[in-house]
Amino acid sequence: MDKITFMGAGSTVFAKNVLGDTMLTPALQDFEIALYDIDAKRLEESYIMIDSLNRNINAGRAKISKYLGVENRKDALRGARFVVNAIQVGGYDPCTITDFEIPKKYGLQQTIADTLGIGGIFRALRTIPVLDDFAKDMAEVCPDAWFLNYTNPMAMLTGFMQRFTPVKTIGLCHSTQVCSRGLLSELEIPYTEPIRERIAGINHMAWLLELADGDGTDLYPIVREKALAKLAAADNGTEETPFHDLVRLEYIRRLGYYCTESSEHNAEYNNFFIKSKYPELIDRYHIPLDEYPRRCVNQIAAWENDREKYLSNEVSHERTHEFASYIMEAMVTDVPTKICANVVNTEGVIANLPREACVEVNCMVDVNGIVPCAQGKLPTQLAAMNMSNINVQLLTIEAAVTRKKEKIYQAAMMDPHCASELSIDDIVRMCDDLIEAHAGWLPEYN
């Protein structure tokens, strides 16, 4: 019996989405499912839910097992063909709180802080050592398994795994699947299916380079026209209702192209929008400062309200757009599929980005694995935007590998948002405060 291991199974709702998808995929319905977490309560809740789901939608075909704690991690991984990663090291309390509150003392405001910026840097530094331990276990007990990473910061974690471990790794995000249709819906642009799109860049800053509908009509001219109209209304204060995607529409106005990830994310990936010297930009672009802590609090409350629904015997599922089950299905059946995923740019898939960068591009999947599709060069301005983020990603990985504080400082110094708001001395002091506050969550740095 083939096996899927889910790391961080206490993420109950996400585990339901990914594992429920596999149960609705005929080629995967008989797989053993191993649930792993270090939180006993959350693991038990996920086990109850997945076990019920298996009975309700899969006729009990899958064997469900659970593994608690580091001492049982190898057994959870042993013999796995696919390993799905959804861990969050340090959780909301204390680590996410720390990632927001200490930078605030230096006047640095953030929205999400899980992908780039000082919050993304320290999230990576907490997580990479854990993934390194996963990789060592996998090399011993499931050396041929594919590691499907869903944890942020995506490019830093996936890039580390692909460059510094022997584990076959792919990074998967949700934003590429919904980017085009979300844009067309928000701008009220009619279209026919199937959408034809080309996306390339880096995680959370991949670019919608081409967009056409099922009839072959190029939709970018009307997208640009409508985007400029929305921005004009916001600039003039004449919006009928607040439009919350203005950062990405500003990308269209200034750079010519739309970006895959949301405006609340992209507001903090550059030096344009969150600026203490220009506080009016927060209102103008509807930027939700401290958005991720709010989401965490709301998600915790929502889980308390929804727990019984997920833990009931009536729990059910419909297949989602998450790529995990489609990847597994293509590898098992050898029926190819196309995905958008994060891979190291070793072969120069994007010709004008560094070979060691982790890029997000279309890939083909079959029994032989995952092959990225060559994209040529990005428009220069888009490559430049990506490079401002890649610099931080590469330095953060280097910090995690070398355990040198100076690399942490350099990563923060190169971050567009940190550098535009703080002096070098304050950046170093802020990093030192975060290192101290994360005692127990980070290895020793020298």
Coordinates of C-alpha atoms in Angstrom, one line a residue:
M1 CA 0.0 0.0 0.0
D2 CA 1.4 3.4 -1.0
K3 CA 1.5 6.1 1.7
I4 CA 0.8 9.8 2.1
T5 CA 2.3 11.5 5.2
F6 CA 0.8 14.9 6.3
M7 CA 3.2 16.9 8.4
G8 CA 1.5 19.5 10.5
A9 CA -1.8 17.6 10.5
G10 CA -3.2 19.8 13.3
S11 CA -4.0 22.2 10.5
T12 CA -7.4 20.5 10.4
V13 CA -9.2 22.5 7.7
F14 CA -6.2 22.4 5.3
A15 CA -5.7 18.7 6.0
K16 CA -9.3 18.1 5.1
N17 CA -8.8 19.9 1.8
V18 CA -5.7 18.1 0.7
L19 CA -6.5 14.6 2.1
G20 CA -10.2 14.9 1.1
D21 CA -9.0 15.6 -2.4
T22 CA -6.9 12.4 -2.4
M23 CA -9.9 10.4 -1.2
L24 CA -12.0 11.7 -4.2
T25 CA -9.2 10.7 -6.6
P26 CA -9.6 7.0 -7.7
A27 CA -5.9 6.4 -8.1
L28 CA -5.2 7.5 -4.5
Q29 CA -8.2 6.2 -2.6
D30 CA -6.4 3.1 -1.2
F31 CA -3.3 5.0 0.0
E32 CA -2.4 4.8 3.7
I33 CA -2.6 8.2 5.3
A34 CA -0.2 9.1 8.2
L35 CA -1.0 12.2 10.3
Y36 CA 1.9 13.8 12.1
D37 CA 1.9 16.7 14.6
I38 CA 3.5 17.8 17.9
D39 CA 0.2 19.1 19.3
A40 CA -1.8 16.1 20.8
K41 CA -5.2 17.9 20.9
R42 CA -5.0 19.2 17.3
L43 CA -3.7 15.9 16.0
E44 CA -6.6 14.0 17.7
E45 CA -9.1 16.3 16.2
S46 CA -7.7 15.9 12.7
Y47 CA -7.6 12.2 13.1
I48 CA -11.3 12.1 14.1
M49 CA -12.2 14.3 11.1
I50 CA -10.0 12.4 8.5
D51 CA -11.2 9.1 9.8
S52 CA -14.9 10.2 9.4
L53 CA -14.2 11.6 6.0
N54 CA -12.6 8.4 4.9
R55 CA -15.8 6.5 5.9
N56 CA -18.1 9.0 4.4
I57 CA -16.6 9.7 1.0
N58 CA -14.1 6.9 0.5
A59 CA -15.9 3.8 1.8
G60 CA -13.2 3.4 4.4
R61 CA -10.6 2.4 1.8
A62 CA -7.7 4.4 3.3
K63 CA -5.9 3.2 6.4
I64 CA -5.6 6.3 8.7
S65 CA -2.9 6.4 11.4
K66 CA -1.5 9.2 13.7
Y67 CA 1.9 9.9 15.0
L68 CA 2.5 12.4 17.9
G69 CA 5.8 14.1 18.6
V70 CA 9.4 14.1 17.3
E71 CA 10.1 10.7 18.7
N72 CA 7.5 9.2 16.3
R73 CA 8.4 11.3 13.3
K74 CA 10.4 8.6 11.5
D75 CA 7.6 6.1 11.8
A76 CA 5.2 8.7 10.3
L77 CA 7.5 9.2 7.4
R78 CA 8.6 5.6 6.9
G79 CA 7.8 4.3 3.4
A80 CA 5.9 7.4 2.3
R81 CA 5.6 8.1 -1.4
F82 CA 4.3 11.7 -0.8
V83 CA 4.9 14.0 2.2
V84 CA 2.7 17.1 2.5
N85 CA 4.1 19.8 4.7
A86 CA 1.9 22.4 6.4
I87 CA 3.7 23.1 9.7
Q88 CA 3.9 26.5 11.4
V89 CA 6.8 26.7 13.8
G90 CA 6.0 28.8 16.8
G91 CA 2.4 29.4 15.8
Y92 CA 0.5 32.6 16.3
D93 CA 1.4 32.8 20.0
P94 CA 4.2 33.5 20.6
C95 CA 6.1 33.7 17.4
T96 CA 3.7 35.6 15.0
I97 CA 3.0 38.1 17.8
T98 CA 6.7 38.6 18.3
D99 CA 7.2 39.1 14.5
F100 CA 4.8 42.0 14.6
E101 CA 5.3 43.6 18.0
I102 CA 9.1 44.0 18.0
P103 CA 9.3 45.7 14.6
K104 CA 6.5 48.0 15.7
K105 CA 8.8 49.3 18.4
Y106 CA 11.1 50.5 15.6
G107 CA 8.2 52.0 13.6
L108 CA 8.0 49.2 11.1
Q109 CA 4.5 48.3 10.2
Q110 CA 3.5 45.0 8.4
T111 CA 0.4 43.4 7.0
I112 CA 1.0 39.7 6.7
A113 CA 4.7 39.1 7.5
D114 CA 4.9 35.5 6.5
T115 CA 6.7 35.7 3.1
L116 CA 9.2 38.6 3.0
G117 CA 10.1 41.5 5.3
I118 CA 11.5 41.0 8.8
G119 CA 8.5 38.7 9.7
G120 CA 9.2 36.5 6.7
I121 CA 12.9 36.3 7.5
F122 CA 12.4 35.2 11.0
R123 CA 9.6 32.8 10.1
A124 CA 12.1 31.1 7.7
L125 CA 14.9 31.1 10.3
R126 CA 12.5 29.2 12.7
T127 CA 11.3 26.8 10.1
I128 CA 14.4 25.8 8.1
P129 CA 16.1 23.8 11.0
V130 CA 12.9 21.8 11.4
L131 CA 12.7 21.1 7.6
D132 CA 16.4 20.1 7.8
D133 CA 15.4 17.5 10.4
F134 CA 12.5 16.3 8.2
A135 CA 14.9 15.9 5.3
K136 CA 17.4 13.9 7.3
D137 CA 14.6 11.5 8.4
M138 CA 13.2 11.3 4.9
A139 CA 16.7 10.4 3.5
E140 CA 16.7 7.5 5.9
V141 CA 13.1 6.1 5.8
C142 CA 11.6 7.3 2.5
P143 CA 14.4 8.5 0.3
D144 CA 12.3 8.4 -2.9
A145 CA 9.4 10.4 -1.6
W146 CA 8.2 13.7 -3.0
F147 CA 8.0 16.6 -0.4
L148 CA 5.1 18.9 -1.2
N149 CA 5.7 22.1 0.7
Y150 CA 2.8 24.4 1.5
T151 CA 4.4 26.3 4.3
N152 CA 5.5 30.0 4.0
P153 CA 7.8 31.6 3.4
M154 CA 7.5 29.5 0.3
A155 CA 10.6 30.6 -1.7
M156 CA 12.9 30.5 1.2
L157 CA 11.8 27.1 2.5
T158 CA 11.4 25.4 -0.9
G159 CA 14.7 26.9 -2.0
F160 CA 16.5 25.6 1.0
M161 CA 15.1 22.1 0.6
Q162 CA 15.9 22.0 -3.1
R163 CA 19.4 23.3 -2.8
F164 CA 20.7 21.9 0.5
T165 CA 18.9 18.6 1.0
P166 CA 18.6 15.4 -1.2
V167 CA 14.8 15.4 -0.9
K168 CA 12.7 15.8 -4.1
T169 CA 10.8 19.0 -3.2
I170 CA 8.2 21.1 -4.9
G171 CA 6.6 24.3 -3.5
L172 CA 2.9 24.8 -3.9
C173 CA 0.8 28.0 -3.4
H174 CA -2.9 28.8 -3.8
S175 CA -2.6 32.2 -5.5
T176 CA -1.8 31.1 -9.1
Q177 CA -5.0 29.1 -9.5
V178 CA -7.4 32.0 -8.6
C179 CA -5.4 35.0 -10.0
S180 CA -6.9 35.4 -13.4
R181 CA -10.5 34.6 -12.7
G182 CA -10.4 36.7 -9.5
L183 CA -9.1 39.7 -11.5
L184 CA -11.7 39.4 -14.2
S185 CA -14.5 39.0 -11.7
E186 CA -13.4 42.0 -9.6
L187 CA -13.2 44.2 -12.7
E188 CA -16.5 42.7 -14.0
I189 CA -15.0 41.6 -17.3
P190 CA -16.9 38.9 -19.1
Y191 CA -14.9 36.0 -20.5
T192 CA -15.3 32.5 -21.9
E193 CA -13.6 29.3 -20.6
P194 CA -11.0 27.9 -20.7
I195 CA -8.9 30.8 -19.6
R196 CA -5.5 30.9 -21.3
E197 CA -2.8 32.4 -19.1
R198 CA 1.0 32.5 -18.7
I199 CA 2.4 33.1 -15.2
A200 CA 6.1 33.4 -14.2
G201 CA 8.1 35.1 -11.5
I202 CA 8.5 34.2 -7.8
N203 CA 6.1 33.0 -5.2
H204 CA 3.6 35.8 -4.2
M205 CA 5.2 37.9 -6.9
A206 CA 4.6 35.9 -10.0
W207 CA 3.4 37.9 -13.0
L208 CA 0.4 37.4 -15.2
L209 CA 2.2 37.8 -18.4
E210 CA -0.5 36.8 -20.8
L211 CA -4.3 36.5 -20.4
A212 CA -6.8 35.4 -23.0
D213 CA -10.2 33.8 -22.9
G214 CA -11.4 30.6 -24.5
D215 CA -12.1 32.4 -27.8
G216 CA -8.5 33.6 -27.9
T217 CA -9.4 37.2 -27.1
D218 CA -6.5 39.1 -25.5
L219 CA -8.0 40.4 -22.2
Y220 CA -5.2 42.6 -21.1
P221 CA -6.3 45.7 -23.0
I222 CA -9.6 45.8 -21.2
V223 CA -8.0 44.8 -17.9
R224 CA -5.6 47.8 -18.1
E225 CA -8.5 50.1 -19.0
K226 CA -10.6 49.0 -16.1
A227 CA -7.7 49.0 -13.7
L228 CA -6.8 52.6 -14.5
A229 CA -10.5 53.6 -14.0
K230 CA -10.5 52.0 -10.6
L231 CA -7.3 53.7 -9.6
A232 CA -8.5 57.1 -10.9
A233 CA -11.6 56.7 -8.7
A234 CA -9.4 55.9 -5.7
D235 CA -7.0 58.8 -6.5
N236 CA -9.9 61.3 -6.7
G237 CA -11.8 59.9 -3.7
T238 CA -14.8 59.1 -5.9
E239 CA -15.0 55.3 -5.3
E240 CA -18.6 54.2 -4.8
T241 CA -17.4 51.2 -2.7
P242 CA -13.9 50.6 -1.5
F243 CA -11.9 48.4 -3.8
H244 CA -9.3 46.4 -2.0
D245 CA -6.9 45.3 -4.8
L246 CA -5.4 48.7 -5.5
V247 CA -1.8 47.7 -4.9
R248 CA -1.9 45.2 -7.6
L249 CA -3.8 47.6 -9.9
E250 CA -1.0 50.1 -9.3
Y251 CA 1.4 47.4 -10.5
I252 CA -0.6 47.4 -13.7
R253 CA -0.4 51.2 -14.0
R254 CA 3.3 51.5 -13.2
L255 CA 4.8 48.1 -14.3
G256 CA 2.3 47.0 -17.0
Y257 CA 1.3 43.6 -15.4
Y258 CA -0.8 42.1 -12.7
C259 CA 0.7 40.0 -9.8
T260 CA -0.6 36.7 -8.6
E261 CA -0.8 37.4 -4.8
S262 CA -3.1 39.7 -3.0
S263 CA -2.6 43.4 -2.4
E264 CA -2.4 43.0 1.3
H265 CA 0.6 40.8 0.8
N266 CA 2.3 42.9 -1.9
A267 CA 1.9 46.1 0.0
E268 CA 4.9 45.0 2.2
Y269 CA 7.1 43.4 -0.6
N270 CA 8.4 46.8 -1.8
N271 CA 9.2 50.3 -0.7
F272 CA 6.2 52.0 -2.3
F273 CA 3.2 51.8 -0.1
I274 CA 3.8 51.5 3.7
K275 CA 5.8 54.6 4.4
S276 CA 5.8 56.6 7.6
K277 CA 6.5 59.8 5.7
Y278 CA 3.3 59.2 3.7
P279 CA 0.7 57.8 6.1
E280 CA -2.1 58.8 3.7
L281 CA -1.1 56.0 1.4
I282 CA -2.5 53.5 3.9
D283 CA -6.0 54.9 3.4
R284 CA -5.6 55.6 -0.3
Y285 CA -4.7 52.0 -1.1
H286 CA -6.8 50.4 1.6
I287 CA -3.8 48.7 3.2
P288 CA -4.8 46.5 6.1
L289 CA -1.9 46.8 8.6
D290 CA -1.7 44.0 11.2
E291 CA -3.9 41.9 8.9
Y292 CA -2.3 38.5 9.7
P293 CA -2.7 38.7 13.5
R294 CA -6.3 39.6 13.0
R295 CA -6.8 36.6 10.7
C296 CA -5.2 34.3 13.3
V297 CA -7.5 35.5 16.0
N298 CA -10.5 35.2 13.8
Q299 CA -9.4 31.7 12.6
I300 CA -9.0 30.5 16.2
A301 CA -12.5 31.8 17.0
A302 CA -13.9 30.3 13.8
W303 CA -12.4 26.9 14.7
E304 CA -14.1 27.0 18.1
N305 CA -17.4 27.7 16.4
D306 CA -16.9 25.1 13.6
R307 CA -15.2 22.3 15.5
E308 CA -18.3 20.2 15.9
K309 CA -19.1 20.5 12.2
Y310 CA -15.7 19.1 11.2
L311 CA -15.7 16.4 13.9
S312 CA -19.2 15.2 13.2
N313 CA -19.9 11.9 11.5
E314 CA -21.6 13.9 8.7
V315 CA -18.4 15.6 7.5
S316 CA -18.0 15.6 3.7
H317 CA -15.9 17.1 1.0
E318 CA -15.7 18.3 -2.7
R319 CA -12.4 18.2 -4.6
T320 CA -10.6 21.6 -4.4
H321 CA -8.2 23.4 -6.7
E322 CA -5.2 22.5 -4.5
F323 CA -2.4 21.0 -6.7
A324 CA -1.3 18.2 -4.3
S325 CA -3.8 15.5 -5.4
Y326 CA -3.3 16.4 -9.0
I327 CA 0.4 15.9 -8.7
M328 CA 0.0 12.6 -6.9
E329 CA -2.5 11.4 -9.5
A330 CA -0.3 12.3 -12.4
M331 CA 2.7 10.5 -10.9
V332 CA 0.7 7.4 -10.0
T333 CA -1.2 7.1 -13.3
D334 CA 1.3 8.7 -15.7
V335 CA -1.4 10.9 -17.1
P336 CA 0.4 14.2 -17.4
T337 CA -1.0 17.4 -15.8
K338 CA 0.1 21.0 -15.8
I339 CA 0.6 22.9 -12.5
C340 CA 2.2 26.2 -11.4
A341 CA 4.9 25.5 -8.8
N342 CA 8.1 26.7 -7.1
V343 CA 11.4 25.3 -8.4
V344 CA 15.0 26.3 -8.2
N345 CA 16.0 28.2 -11.4
T346 CA 19.0 25.8 -12.0
E347 CA 18.3 25.4 -15.7
G348 CA 17.6 29.1 -16.2
V349 CA 13.8 28.6 -16.6
I350 CA 13.6 32.4 -16.2
A351 CA 16.6 33.5 -18.0
N352 CA 17.2 36.9 -16.3
L353 CA 16.8 35.7 -12.7
P354 CA 19.7 34.0 -10.7
R355 CA 20.1 30.2 -11.1
E356 CA 19.9 29.7 -7.3
A357 CA 16.6 31.6 -7.0
C358 CA 13.4 29.8 -6.3
V359 CA 11.0 30.7 -9.1
E360 CA 7.3 30.1 -9.7
V361 CA 6.5 28.8 -13.2
N362 CA 4.3 26.3 -15.1
C363 CA 5.5 22.7 -14.8
M364 CA 4.5 19.4 -16.3
V365 CA 4.0 16.4 -14.1
D366 CA 4.0 12.7 -14.9
V367 CA 5.5 9.5 -13.6
N368 CA 9.0 10.8 -14.2
G369 CA 8.5 13.8 -11.9
I370 CA 8.1 17.5 -12.3
V371 CA 9.6 19.4 -15.2
P372 CA 9.5 23.2 -15.3
C373 CA 8.6 25.0 -18.6
A374 CA 11.1 27.5 -19.9
Q375 CA 9.9 31.1 -19.8
G376 CA 12.6 33.1 -21.4
K377 CA 13.2 36.5 -19.9
L378 CA 10.8 38.5 -17.8
P379 CA 10.3 42.2 -18.8
T380 CA 13.1 44.1 -17.1
Q381 CA 11.0 46.0 -14.6
L382 CA 9.4 42.7 -13.4
A383 CA 12.7 41.0 -13.0
A384 CA 13.9 44.0 -11.0
M385 CA 10.9 43.7 -8.7
N386 CA 11.6 40.0 -8.3
M387 CA 15.3 40.6 -7.6
S388 CA 14.5 42.9 -4.7
N389 CA 12.8 39.9 -3.0
I390 CA 15.2 37.3 -4.2
N391 CA 18.1 39.1 -2.6
V392 CA 16.4 38.7 0.8
Q393 CA 15.4 35.1 0.2
L394 CA 19.0 34.0 -0.7
L395 CA 20.5 35.8 2.2
T396 CA 18.0 34.4 4.6
I397 CA 18.8 30.9 3.4
E398 CA 22.5 31.6 3.7
A399 CA 21.9 32.8 7.3
A400 CA 20.1 29.6 8.1
V401 CA 22.8 27.4 6.6
T402 CA 25.9 29.3 8.0
R403 CA 24.3 30.3 11.4
K404 CA 25.9 33.8 11.0
K405 CA 24.2 36.8 12.5
E406 CA 25.7 39.1 9.9
K407 CA 23.7 37.2 7.2
I408 CA 20.5 37.9 9.1
Y409 CA 21.4 41.6 9.3
Q410 CA 22.2 41.6 5.6
A411 CA 18.9 39.9 4.6
A412 CA 17.0 42.6 6.6
M413 CA 19.2 45.4 5.2
M414 CA 18.3 44.3 1.6
D415 CA 14.6 44.0 2.4
P416 CA 12.9 46.8 0.5
H417 CA 10.4 47.7 3.3
C418 CA 13.0 47.6 6.1
A419 CA 15.5 49.5 4.2
S420 CA 13.1 52.3 3.2
E421 CA 11.9 52.8 6.8
L422 CA 14.9 52.1 9.1
S423 CA 18.5 53.0 9.5
I424 CA 21.1 50.3 9.3
D425 CA 21.7 50.6 13.0
D426 CA 18.0 50.2 13.8
I427 CA 17.8 47.2 11.5
V428 CA 20.7 45.5 13.3
R429 CA 19.2 46.3 16.7
M430 CA 15.7 45.1 15.6
C431 CA 17.3 41.8 14.4
D432 CA 19.1 41.4 17.7
D433 CA 15.9 42.0 19.6
L434 CA 14.1 39.4 17.5
I435 CA 16.9 36.9 17.9
E436 CA 16.6 37.3 21.7
A437 CA 12.8 37.1 21.7
H438 CA 12.9 33.9 19.7
A439 CA 15.2 32.1 22.1
G440 CA 14.3 28.5 22.0
W441 CA 12.8 28.8 18.5
L442 CA 16.1 29.5 16.8
P443 CA 19.5 27.7 16.8
E444 CA 22.5 29.6 18.1
Y445 CA 23.9 32.2 15.7
N446 CA 27.4 33.6 15.9

